[in-house]
mmCIF file of C-alpha atoms and ligand atoms in Angstrom:
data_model
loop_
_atom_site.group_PDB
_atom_site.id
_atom_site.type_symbol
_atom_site.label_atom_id
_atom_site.label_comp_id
_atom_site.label_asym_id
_atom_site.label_seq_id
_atom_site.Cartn_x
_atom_site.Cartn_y
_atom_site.Cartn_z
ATOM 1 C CA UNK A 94 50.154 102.292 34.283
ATOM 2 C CA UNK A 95 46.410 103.231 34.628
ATOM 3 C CA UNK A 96 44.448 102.232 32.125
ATOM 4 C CA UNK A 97 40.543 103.194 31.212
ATOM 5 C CA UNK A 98 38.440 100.987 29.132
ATOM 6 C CA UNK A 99 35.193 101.323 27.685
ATOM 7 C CA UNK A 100 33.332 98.596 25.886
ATOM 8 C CA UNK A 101 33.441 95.564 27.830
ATOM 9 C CA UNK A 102 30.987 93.182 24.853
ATOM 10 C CA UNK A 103 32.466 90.111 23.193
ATOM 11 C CA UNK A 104 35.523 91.588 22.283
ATOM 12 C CA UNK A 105 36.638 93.845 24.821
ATOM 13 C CA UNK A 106 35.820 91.829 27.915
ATOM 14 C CA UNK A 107 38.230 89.331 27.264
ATOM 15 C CA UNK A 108 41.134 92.040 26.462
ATOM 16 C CA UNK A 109 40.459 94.208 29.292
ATOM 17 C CA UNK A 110 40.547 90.421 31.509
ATOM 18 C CA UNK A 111 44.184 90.067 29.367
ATOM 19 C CA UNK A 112 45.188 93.593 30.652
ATOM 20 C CA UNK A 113 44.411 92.803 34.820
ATOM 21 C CA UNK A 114 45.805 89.642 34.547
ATOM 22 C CA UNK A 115 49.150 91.499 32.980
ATOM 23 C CA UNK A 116 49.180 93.501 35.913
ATOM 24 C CA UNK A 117 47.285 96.923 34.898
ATOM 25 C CA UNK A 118 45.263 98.929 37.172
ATOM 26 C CA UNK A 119 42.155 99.335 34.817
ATOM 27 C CA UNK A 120 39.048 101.632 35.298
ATOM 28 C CA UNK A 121 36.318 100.134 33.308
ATOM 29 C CA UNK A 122 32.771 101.412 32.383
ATOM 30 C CA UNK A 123 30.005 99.335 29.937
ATOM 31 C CA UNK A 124 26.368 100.283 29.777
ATOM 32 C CA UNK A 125 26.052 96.915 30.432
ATOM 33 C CA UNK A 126 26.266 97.145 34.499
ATOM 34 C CA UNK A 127 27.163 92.581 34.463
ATOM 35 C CA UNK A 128 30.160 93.358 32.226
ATOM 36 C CA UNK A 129 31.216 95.975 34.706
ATOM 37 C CA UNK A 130 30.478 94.181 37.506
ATOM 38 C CA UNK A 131 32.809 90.837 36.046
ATOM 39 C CA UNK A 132 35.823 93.139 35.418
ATOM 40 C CA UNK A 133 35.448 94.444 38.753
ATOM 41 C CA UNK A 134 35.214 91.010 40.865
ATOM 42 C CA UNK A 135 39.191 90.982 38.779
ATOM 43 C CA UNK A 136 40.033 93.774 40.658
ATOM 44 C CA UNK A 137 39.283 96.129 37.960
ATOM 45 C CA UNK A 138 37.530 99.784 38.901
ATOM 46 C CA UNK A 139 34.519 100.631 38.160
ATOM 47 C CA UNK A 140 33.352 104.092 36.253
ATOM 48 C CA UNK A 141 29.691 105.445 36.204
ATOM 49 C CA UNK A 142 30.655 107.221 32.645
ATOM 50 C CA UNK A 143 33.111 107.805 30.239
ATOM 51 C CA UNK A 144 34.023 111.311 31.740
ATOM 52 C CA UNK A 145 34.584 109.533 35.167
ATOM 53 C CA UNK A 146 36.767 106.764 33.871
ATOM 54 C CA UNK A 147 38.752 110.075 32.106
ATOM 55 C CA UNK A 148 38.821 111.688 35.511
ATOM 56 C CA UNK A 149 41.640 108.659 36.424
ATOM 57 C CA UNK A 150 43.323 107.564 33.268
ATOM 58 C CA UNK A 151 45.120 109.476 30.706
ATOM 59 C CA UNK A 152 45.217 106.261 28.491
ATOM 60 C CA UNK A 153 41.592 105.007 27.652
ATOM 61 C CA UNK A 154 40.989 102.030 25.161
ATOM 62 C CA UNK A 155 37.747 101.828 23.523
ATOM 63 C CA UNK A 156 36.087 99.066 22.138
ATOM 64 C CA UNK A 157 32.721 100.046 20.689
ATOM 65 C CA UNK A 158 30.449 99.079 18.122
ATOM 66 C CA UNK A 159 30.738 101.756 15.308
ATOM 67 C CA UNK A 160 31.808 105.377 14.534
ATOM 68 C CA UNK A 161 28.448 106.596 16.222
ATOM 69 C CA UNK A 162 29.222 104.746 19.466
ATOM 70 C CA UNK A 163 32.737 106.030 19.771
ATOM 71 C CA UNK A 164 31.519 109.662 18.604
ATOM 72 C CA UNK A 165 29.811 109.601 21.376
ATOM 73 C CA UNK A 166 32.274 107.891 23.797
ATOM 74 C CA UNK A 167 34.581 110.068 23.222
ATOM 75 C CA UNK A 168 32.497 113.110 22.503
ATOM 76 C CA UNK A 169 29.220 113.298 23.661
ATOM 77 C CA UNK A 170 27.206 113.348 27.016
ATOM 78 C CA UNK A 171 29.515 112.260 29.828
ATOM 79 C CA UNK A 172 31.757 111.138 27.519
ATOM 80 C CA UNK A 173 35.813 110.962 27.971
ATOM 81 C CA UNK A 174 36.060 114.719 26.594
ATOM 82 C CA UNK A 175 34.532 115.574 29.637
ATOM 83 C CA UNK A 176 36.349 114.563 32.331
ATOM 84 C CA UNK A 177 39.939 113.909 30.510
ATOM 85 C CA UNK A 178 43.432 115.837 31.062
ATOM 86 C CA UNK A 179 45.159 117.777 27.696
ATOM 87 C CA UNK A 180 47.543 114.633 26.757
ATOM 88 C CA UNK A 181 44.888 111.871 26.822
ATOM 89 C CA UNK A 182 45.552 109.537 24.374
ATOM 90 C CA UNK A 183 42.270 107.244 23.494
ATOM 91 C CA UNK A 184 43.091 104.157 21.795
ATOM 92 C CA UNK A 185 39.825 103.029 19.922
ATOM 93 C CA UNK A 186 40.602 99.575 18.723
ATOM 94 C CA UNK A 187 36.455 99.172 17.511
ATOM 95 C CA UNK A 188 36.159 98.676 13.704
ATOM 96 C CA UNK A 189 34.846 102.051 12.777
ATOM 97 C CA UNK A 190 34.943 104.537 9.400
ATOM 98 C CA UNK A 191 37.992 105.208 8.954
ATOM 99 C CA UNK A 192 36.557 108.814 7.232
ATOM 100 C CA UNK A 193 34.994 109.358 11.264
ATOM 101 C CA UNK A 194 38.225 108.539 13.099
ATOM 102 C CA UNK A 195 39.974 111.452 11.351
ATOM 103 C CA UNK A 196 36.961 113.476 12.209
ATOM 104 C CA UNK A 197 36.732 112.438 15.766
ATOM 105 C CA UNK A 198 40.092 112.900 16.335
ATOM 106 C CA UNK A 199 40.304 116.130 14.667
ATOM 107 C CA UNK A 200 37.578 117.414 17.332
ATOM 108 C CA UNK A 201 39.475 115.768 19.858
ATOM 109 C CA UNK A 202 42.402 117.405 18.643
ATOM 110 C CA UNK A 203 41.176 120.864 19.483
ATOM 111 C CA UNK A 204 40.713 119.880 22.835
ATOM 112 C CA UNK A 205 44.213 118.660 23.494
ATOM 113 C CA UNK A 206 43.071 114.513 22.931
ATOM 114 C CA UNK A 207 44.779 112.172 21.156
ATOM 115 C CA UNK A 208 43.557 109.523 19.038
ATOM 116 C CA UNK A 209 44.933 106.484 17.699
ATOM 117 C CA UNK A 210 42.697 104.218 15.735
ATOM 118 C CA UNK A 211 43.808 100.207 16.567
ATOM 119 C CA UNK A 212 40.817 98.112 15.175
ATOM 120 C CA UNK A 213 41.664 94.045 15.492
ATOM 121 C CA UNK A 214 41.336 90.790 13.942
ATOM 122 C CA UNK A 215 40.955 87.613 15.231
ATOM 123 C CA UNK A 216 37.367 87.533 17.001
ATOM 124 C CA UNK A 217 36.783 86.249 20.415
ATOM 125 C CA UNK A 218 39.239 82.760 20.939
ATOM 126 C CA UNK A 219 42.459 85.468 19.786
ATOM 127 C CA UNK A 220 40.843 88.097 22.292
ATOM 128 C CA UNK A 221 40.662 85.100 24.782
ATOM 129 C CA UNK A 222 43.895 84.065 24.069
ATOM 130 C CA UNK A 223 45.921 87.350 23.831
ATOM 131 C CA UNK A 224 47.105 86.817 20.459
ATOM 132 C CA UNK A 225 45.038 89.666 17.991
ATOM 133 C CA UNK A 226 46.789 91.207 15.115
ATOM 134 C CA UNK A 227 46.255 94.598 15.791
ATOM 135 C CA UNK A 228 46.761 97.810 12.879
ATOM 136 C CA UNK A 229 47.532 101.116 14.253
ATOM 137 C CA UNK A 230 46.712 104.442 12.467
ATOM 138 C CA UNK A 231 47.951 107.634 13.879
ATOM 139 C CA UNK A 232 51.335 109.277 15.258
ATOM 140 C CA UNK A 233 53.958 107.309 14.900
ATOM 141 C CA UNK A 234 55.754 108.317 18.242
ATOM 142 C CA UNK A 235 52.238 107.639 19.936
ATOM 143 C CA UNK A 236 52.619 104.083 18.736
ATOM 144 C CA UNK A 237 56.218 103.521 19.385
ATOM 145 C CA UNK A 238 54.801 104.205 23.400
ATOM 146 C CA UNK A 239 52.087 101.664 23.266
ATOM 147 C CA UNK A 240 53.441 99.017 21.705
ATOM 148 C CA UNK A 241 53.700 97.102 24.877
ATOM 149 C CA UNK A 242 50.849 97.859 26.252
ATOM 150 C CA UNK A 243 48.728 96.396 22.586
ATOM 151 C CA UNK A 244 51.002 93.437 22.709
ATOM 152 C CA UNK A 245 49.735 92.061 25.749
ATOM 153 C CA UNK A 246 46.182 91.706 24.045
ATOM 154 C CA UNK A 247 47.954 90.582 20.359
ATOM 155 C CA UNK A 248 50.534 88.310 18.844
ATOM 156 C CA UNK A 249 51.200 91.334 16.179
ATOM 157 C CA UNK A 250 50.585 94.847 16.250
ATOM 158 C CA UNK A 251 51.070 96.412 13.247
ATOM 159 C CA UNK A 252 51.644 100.841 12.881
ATOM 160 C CA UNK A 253 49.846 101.395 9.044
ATOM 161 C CA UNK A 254 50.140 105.215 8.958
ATOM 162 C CA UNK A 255 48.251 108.171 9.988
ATOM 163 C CA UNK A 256 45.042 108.448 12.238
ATOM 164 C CA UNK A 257 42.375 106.011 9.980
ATOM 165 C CA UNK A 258 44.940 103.922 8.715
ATOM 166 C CA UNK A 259 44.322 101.389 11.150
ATOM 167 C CA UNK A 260 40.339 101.548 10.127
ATOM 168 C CA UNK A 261 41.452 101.178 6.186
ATOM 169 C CA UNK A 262 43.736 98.064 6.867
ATOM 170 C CA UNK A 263 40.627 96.363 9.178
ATOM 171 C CA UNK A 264 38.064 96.880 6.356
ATOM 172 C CA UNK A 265 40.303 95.219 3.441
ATOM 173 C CA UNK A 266 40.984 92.340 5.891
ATOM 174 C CA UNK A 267 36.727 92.026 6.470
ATOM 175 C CA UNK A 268 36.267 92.557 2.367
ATOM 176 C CA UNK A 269 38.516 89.310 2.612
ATOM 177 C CA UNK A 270 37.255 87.628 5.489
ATOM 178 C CA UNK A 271 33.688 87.869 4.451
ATOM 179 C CA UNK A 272 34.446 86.320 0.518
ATOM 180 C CA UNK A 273 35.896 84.028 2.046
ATOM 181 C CA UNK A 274 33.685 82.689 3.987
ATOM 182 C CA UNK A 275 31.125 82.810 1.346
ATOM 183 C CA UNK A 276 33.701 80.854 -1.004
ATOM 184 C CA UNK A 277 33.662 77.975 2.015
ATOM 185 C CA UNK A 278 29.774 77.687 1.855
ATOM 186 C CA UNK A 279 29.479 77.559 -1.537
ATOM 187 C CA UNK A 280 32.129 75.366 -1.865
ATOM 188 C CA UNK A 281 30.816 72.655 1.036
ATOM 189 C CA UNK A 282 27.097 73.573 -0.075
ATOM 190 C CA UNK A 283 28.624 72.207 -3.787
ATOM 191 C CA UNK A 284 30.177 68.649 -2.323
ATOM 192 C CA UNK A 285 27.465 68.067 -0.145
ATOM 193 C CA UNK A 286 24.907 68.002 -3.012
ATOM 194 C CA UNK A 287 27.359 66.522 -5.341
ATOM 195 C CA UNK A 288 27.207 63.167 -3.087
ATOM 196 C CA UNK A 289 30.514 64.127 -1.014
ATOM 197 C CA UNK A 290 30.782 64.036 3.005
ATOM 198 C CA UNK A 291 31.752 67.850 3.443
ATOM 199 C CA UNK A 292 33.786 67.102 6.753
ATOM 200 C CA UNK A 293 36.051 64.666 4.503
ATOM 201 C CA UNK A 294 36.187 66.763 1.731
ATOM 202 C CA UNK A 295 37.169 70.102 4.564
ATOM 203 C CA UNK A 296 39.924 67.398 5.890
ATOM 204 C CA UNK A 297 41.203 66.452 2.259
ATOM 205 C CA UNK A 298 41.834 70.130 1.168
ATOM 206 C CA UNK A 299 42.713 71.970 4.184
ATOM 207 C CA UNK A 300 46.583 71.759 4.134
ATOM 208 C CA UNK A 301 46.727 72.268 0.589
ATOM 209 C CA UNK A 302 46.097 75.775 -1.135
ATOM 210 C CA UNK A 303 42.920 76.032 -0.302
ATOM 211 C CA UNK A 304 43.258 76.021 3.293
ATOM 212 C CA UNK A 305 43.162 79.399 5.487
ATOM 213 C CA UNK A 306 42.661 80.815 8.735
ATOM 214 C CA UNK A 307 38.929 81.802 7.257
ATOM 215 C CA UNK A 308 38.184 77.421 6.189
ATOM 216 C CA UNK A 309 39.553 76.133 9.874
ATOM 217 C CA UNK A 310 37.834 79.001 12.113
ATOM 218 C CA UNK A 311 34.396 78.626 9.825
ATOM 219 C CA UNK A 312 33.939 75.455 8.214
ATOM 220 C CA UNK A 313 34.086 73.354 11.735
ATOM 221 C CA UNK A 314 31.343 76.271 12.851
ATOM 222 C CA UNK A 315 29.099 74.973 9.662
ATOM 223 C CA UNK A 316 29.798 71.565 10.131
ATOM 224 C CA UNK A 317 28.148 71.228 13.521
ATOM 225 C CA UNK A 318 25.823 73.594 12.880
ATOM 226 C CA UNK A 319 27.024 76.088 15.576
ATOM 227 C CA UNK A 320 26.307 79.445 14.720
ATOM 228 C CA UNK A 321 26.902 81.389 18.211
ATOM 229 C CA UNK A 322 29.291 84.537 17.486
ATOM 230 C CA UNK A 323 31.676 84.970 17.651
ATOM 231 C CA UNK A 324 31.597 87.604 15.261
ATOM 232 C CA UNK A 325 27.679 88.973 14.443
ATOM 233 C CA UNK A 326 26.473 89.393 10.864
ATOM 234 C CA UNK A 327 24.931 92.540 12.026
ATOM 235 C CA UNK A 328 28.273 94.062 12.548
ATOM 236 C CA UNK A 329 30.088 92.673 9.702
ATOM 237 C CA UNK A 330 27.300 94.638 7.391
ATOM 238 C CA UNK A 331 28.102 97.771 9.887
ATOM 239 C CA UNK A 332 31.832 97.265 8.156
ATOM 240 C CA UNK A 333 31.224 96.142 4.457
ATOM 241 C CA UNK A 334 28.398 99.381 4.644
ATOM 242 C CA UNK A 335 32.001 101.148 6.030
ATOM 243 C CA UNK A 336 33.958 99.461 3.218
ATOM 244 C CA UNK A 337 32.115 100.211 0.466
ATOM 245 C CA UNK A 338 31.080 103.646 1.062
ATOM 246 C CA UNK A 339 34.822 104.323 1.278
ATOM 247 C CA UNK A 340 35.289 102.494 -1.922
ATOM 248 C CA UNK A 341 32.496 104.415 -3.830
ATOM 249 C CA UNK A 342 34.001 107.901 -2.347
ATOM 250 C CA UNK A 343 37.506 106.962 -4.086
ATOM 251 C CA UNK A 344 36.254 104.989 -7.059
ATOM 252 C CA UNK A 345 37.568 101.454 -5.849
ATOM 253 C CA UNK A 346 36.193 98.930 -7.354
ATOM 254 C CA UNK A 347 34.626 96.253 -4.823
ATOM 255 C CA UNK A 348 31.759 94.241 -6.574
ATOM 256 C CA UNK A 349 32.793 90.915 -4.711
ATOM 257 C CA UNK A 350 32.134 92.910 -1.521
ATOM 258 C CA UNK A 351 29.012 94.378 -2.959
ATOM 259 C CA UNK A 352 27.766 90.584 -3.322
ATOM 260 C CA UNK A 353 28.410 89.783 0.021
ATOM 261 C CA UNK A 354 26.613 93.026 1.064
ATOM 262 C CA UNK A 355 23.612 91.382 -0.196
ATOM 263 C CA UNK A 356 24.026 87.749 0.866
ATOM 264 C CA UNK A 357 24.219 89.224 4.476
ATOM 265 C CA UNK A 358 21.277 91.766 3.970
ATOM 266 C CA UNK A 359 19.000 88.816 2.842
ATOM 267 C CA UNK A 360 20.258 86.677 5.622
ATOM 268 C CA UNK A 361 19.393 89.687 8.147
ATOM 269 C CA UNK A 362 15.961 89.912 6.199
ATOM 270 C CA UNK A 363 15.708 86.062 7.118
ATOM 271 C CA UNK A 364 16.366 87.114 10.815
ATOM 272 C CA UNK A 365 19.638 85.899 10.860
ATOM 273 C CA UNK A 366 21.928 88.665 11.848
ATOM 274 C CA UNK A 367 22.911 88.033 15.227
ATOM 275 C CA UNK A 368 24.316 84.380 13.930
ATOM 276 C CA UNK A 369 27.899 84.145 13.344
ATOM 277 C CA UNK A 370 29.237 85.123 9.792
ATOM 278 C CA UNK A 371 29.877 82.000 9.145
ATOM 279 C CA UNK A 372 25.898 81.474 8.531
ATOM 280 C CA UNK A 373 26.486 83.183 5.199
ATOM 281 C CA UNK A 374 26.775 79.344 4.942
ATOM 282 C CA UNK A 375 22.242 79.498 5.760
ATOM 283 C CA UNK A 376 22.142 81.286 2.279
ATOM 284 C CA UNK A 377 23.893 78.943 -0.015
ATOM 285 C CA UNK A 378 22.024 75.748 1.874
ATOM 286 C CA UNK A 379 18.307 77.306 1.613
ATOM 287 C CA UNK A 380 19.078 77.934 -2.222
ATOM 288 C CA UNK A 381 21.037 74.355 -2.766
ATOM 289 C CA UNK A 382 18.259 72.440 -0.473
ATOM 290 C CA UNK A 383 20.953 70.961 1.275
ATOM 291 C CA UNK A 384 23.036 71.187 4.803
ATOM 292 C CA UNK A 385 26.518 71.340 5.328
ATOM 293 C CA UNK A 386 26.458 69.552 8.530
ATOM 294 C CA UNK A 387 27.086 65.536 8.944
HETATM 295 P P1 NAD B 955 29.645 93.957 21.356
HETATM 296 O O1 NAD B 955 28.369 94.493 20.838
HETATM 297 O O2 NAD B 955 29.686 92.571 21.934
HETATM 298 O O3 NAD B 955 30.217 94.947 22.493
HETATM 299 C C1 NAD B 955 30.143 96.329 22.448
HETATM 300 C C2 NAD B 955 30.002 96.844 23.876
HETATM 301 O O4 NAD B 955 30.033 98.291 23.843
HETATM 302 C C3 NAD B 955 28.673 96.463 24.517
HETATM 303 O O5 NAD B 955 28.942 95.824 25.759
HETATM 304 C C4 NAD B 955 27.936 97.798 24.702
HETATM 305 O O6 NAD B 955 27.136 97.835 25.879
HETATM 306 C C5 NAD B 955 29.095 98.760 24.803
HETATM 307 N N1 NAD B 955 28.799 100.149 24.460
HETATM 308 C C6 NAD B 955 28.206 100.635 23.340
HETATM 309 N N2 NAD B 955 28.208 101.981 23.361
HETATM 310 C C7 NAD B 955 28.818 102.344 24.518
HETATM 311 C C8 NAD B 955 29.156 103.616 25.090
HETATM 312 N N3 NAD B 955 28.869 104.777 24.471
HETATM 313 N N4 NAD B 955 29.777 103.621 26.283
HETATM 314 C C9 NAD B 955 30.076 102.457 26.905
HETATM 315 N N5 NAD B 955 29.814 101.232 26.398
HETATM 316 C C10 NAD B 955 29.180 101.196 25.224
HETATM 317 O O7 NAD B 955 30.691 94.105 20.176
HETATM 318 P P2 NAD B 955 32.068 93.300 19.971
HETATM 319 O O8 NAD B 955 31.794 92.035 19.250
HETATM 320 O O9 NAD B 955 32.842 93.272 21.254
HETATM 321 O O10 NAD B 955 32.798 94.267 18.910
HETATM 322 C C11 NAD B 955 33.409 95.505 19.299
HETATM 323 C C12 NAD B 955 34.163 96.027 18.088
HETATM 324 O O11 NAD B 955 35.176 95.096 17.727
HETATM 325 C C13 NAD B 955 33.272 96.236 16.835
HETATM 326 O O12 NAD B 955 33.673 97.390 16.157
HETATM 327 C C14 NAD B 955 33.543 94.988 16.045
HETATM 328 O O13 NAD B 955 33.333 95.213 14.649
HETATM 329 C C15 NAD B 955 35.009 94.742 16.362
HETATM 330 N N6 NAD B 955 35.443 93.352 16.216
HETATM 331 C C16 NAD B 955 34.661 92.323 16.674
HETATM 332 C C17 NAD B 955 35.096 91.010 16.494
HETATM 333 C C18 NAD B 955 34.270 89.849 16.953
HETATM 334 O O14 NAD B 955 34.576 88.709 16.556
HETATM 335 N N7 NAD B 955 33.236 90.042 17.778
HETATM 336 C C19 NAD B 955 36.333 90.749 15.867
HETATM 337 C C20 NAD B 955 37.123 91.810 15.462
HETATM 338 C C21 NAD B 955 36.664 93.118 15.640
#
């Protein structure tokens, strides 16, 4: 099967690498022209656009930054509308509003496009690895026909309902990823000045309840003081900006994820948004006057 793919940053290099190496012919376009040109020393093709990579592929994952980016993927100026068949399907696995993928693929709808919308968890080492848990929105049959195909990049792909499903599942797992990683910091910020070595103290609790996915991807990052993404705090704002406006329009109540909001906005302020999430830890040290590492 021939397979397009558009987005080829931190995320979406590593699955389009998962799908050559599984043995699909993949047409590949980035605006970043190295990305582009790795895929294609794999033996991947490469497009000048999103209409050309259309041209060849009537399934095209995308793997963008936000709704604007995949509006405009999908929609815009040599984008996939333009050069694709009636009976593409897109697969947009970015984390976007899940208010614009119903939009997006309502216009795409009148033009004989499909979209599903499969955002993912799991950041780069589960991209890397082949093992994302994936959350589908959209038609069910449409789903039922891809499953293969999303496996090879995932160790779970979930179908959550219609078109922006996927979206709504993705931005309750960030309200919990990013509160948890704030409860970490706070909580390794609070033994280190209480006198306690925060490595021990990350070894003592995490196979008890406390321990998570969240403590053993994050608190290693804070205890060496590695902060390379990973995933940026730039675009976990993007999706707690996503999360709450969705809460507000439905009156949910989110004021844990409001917090956060502004822990990451003042670490942004501090310059700090291309750092990995896990430098919410940078706010609770500068305030406690102490570092989590050593
Ligand atoms: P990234 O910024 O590293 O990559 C995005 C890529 O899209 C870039 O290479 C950029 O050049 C390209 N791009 C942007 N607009 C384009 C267009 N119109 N046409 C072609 N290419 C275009 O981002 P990422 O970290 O790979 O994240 C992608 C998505 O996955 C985001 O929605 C993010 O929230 C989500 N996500 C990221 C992680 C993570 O840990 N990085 C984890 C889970 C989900």
């Amino acid at each position: 099967m021939k397979i397009g793919f558009i987005g080829l940053g931190i995320m979406g290099k590593p699955m389009s690498k998962n799908l050559v190496k599984a043995g699909y012919e993949l047409v590949v376009f980035d605006f970043n022209k190295a990305a582009v040109d790795e895929l294609a020393a794999m033996g991947a093709k490469a497009a000048a656009s999103g209409a050309e990579v259309a041209k060849e592929c009537e399934t095209i994952i995308t793997m963008l930054p936000n709704s604007p980016h995949v509006r405009s993927a999908a929609l815009g100026a040599n984008g996939i509308a333009e050069g694709a068949k009636p009976g593409t399907v897109i697969i947009d696995m970015s984390s976007i509003d899940p208010v614009e993928s119903k939009k997006i693929s309502e216009e795409l709808a009148a033009k004989g496009i499909e979209l599903m919308d499969a955002p993912v968890s799991g950041g780069e080492p589960k991209a890397i690895d082949g093992t994302l848990s994936v959350m589908v929105g959209g038609n069910k049959a449409t789903f039922d026909k891809y499953y293969d195909l999303l496996m090879v990049m995932a160790g779970s792909v979930v179908y959550v309902g219609e078109i922006g499903s996927g979206n709504i599942a993705k931005l309750a797992n960030q309200m919990i990823v990013a509160i948890n990683i704030a409860a970490v910091s706070e909580a390794l910020t609070f033994a280190k000045k209480a006198g306690a070595s925060p490595e021990l103290v990350y070894q003592a609790i995490r196979g008890g309840l406390a321990g998570s996915t969240v403590l053993d991807a994050k608190a290693p990052m804070m205890l060496s003081r590695n902060f390379k993404p990973g995933f940026r705090i730039e675009l976990h704002i993007k999706d707690l900006t996503n999360a709450l406006n969705a809460a507000h329009s439905i009156n949910a109540f989110a004021p844990l994820t409001a917090q956060l909001m502004e822990i990451m906005q003042t670490l942004k302020a501090d310059g700090c948004e291309k750092d990995d999430h896990s430098a919410i830890a940078k706010y609770y040290e500068k305030l406690s006057k102490v570092t989590i590492e050593g």
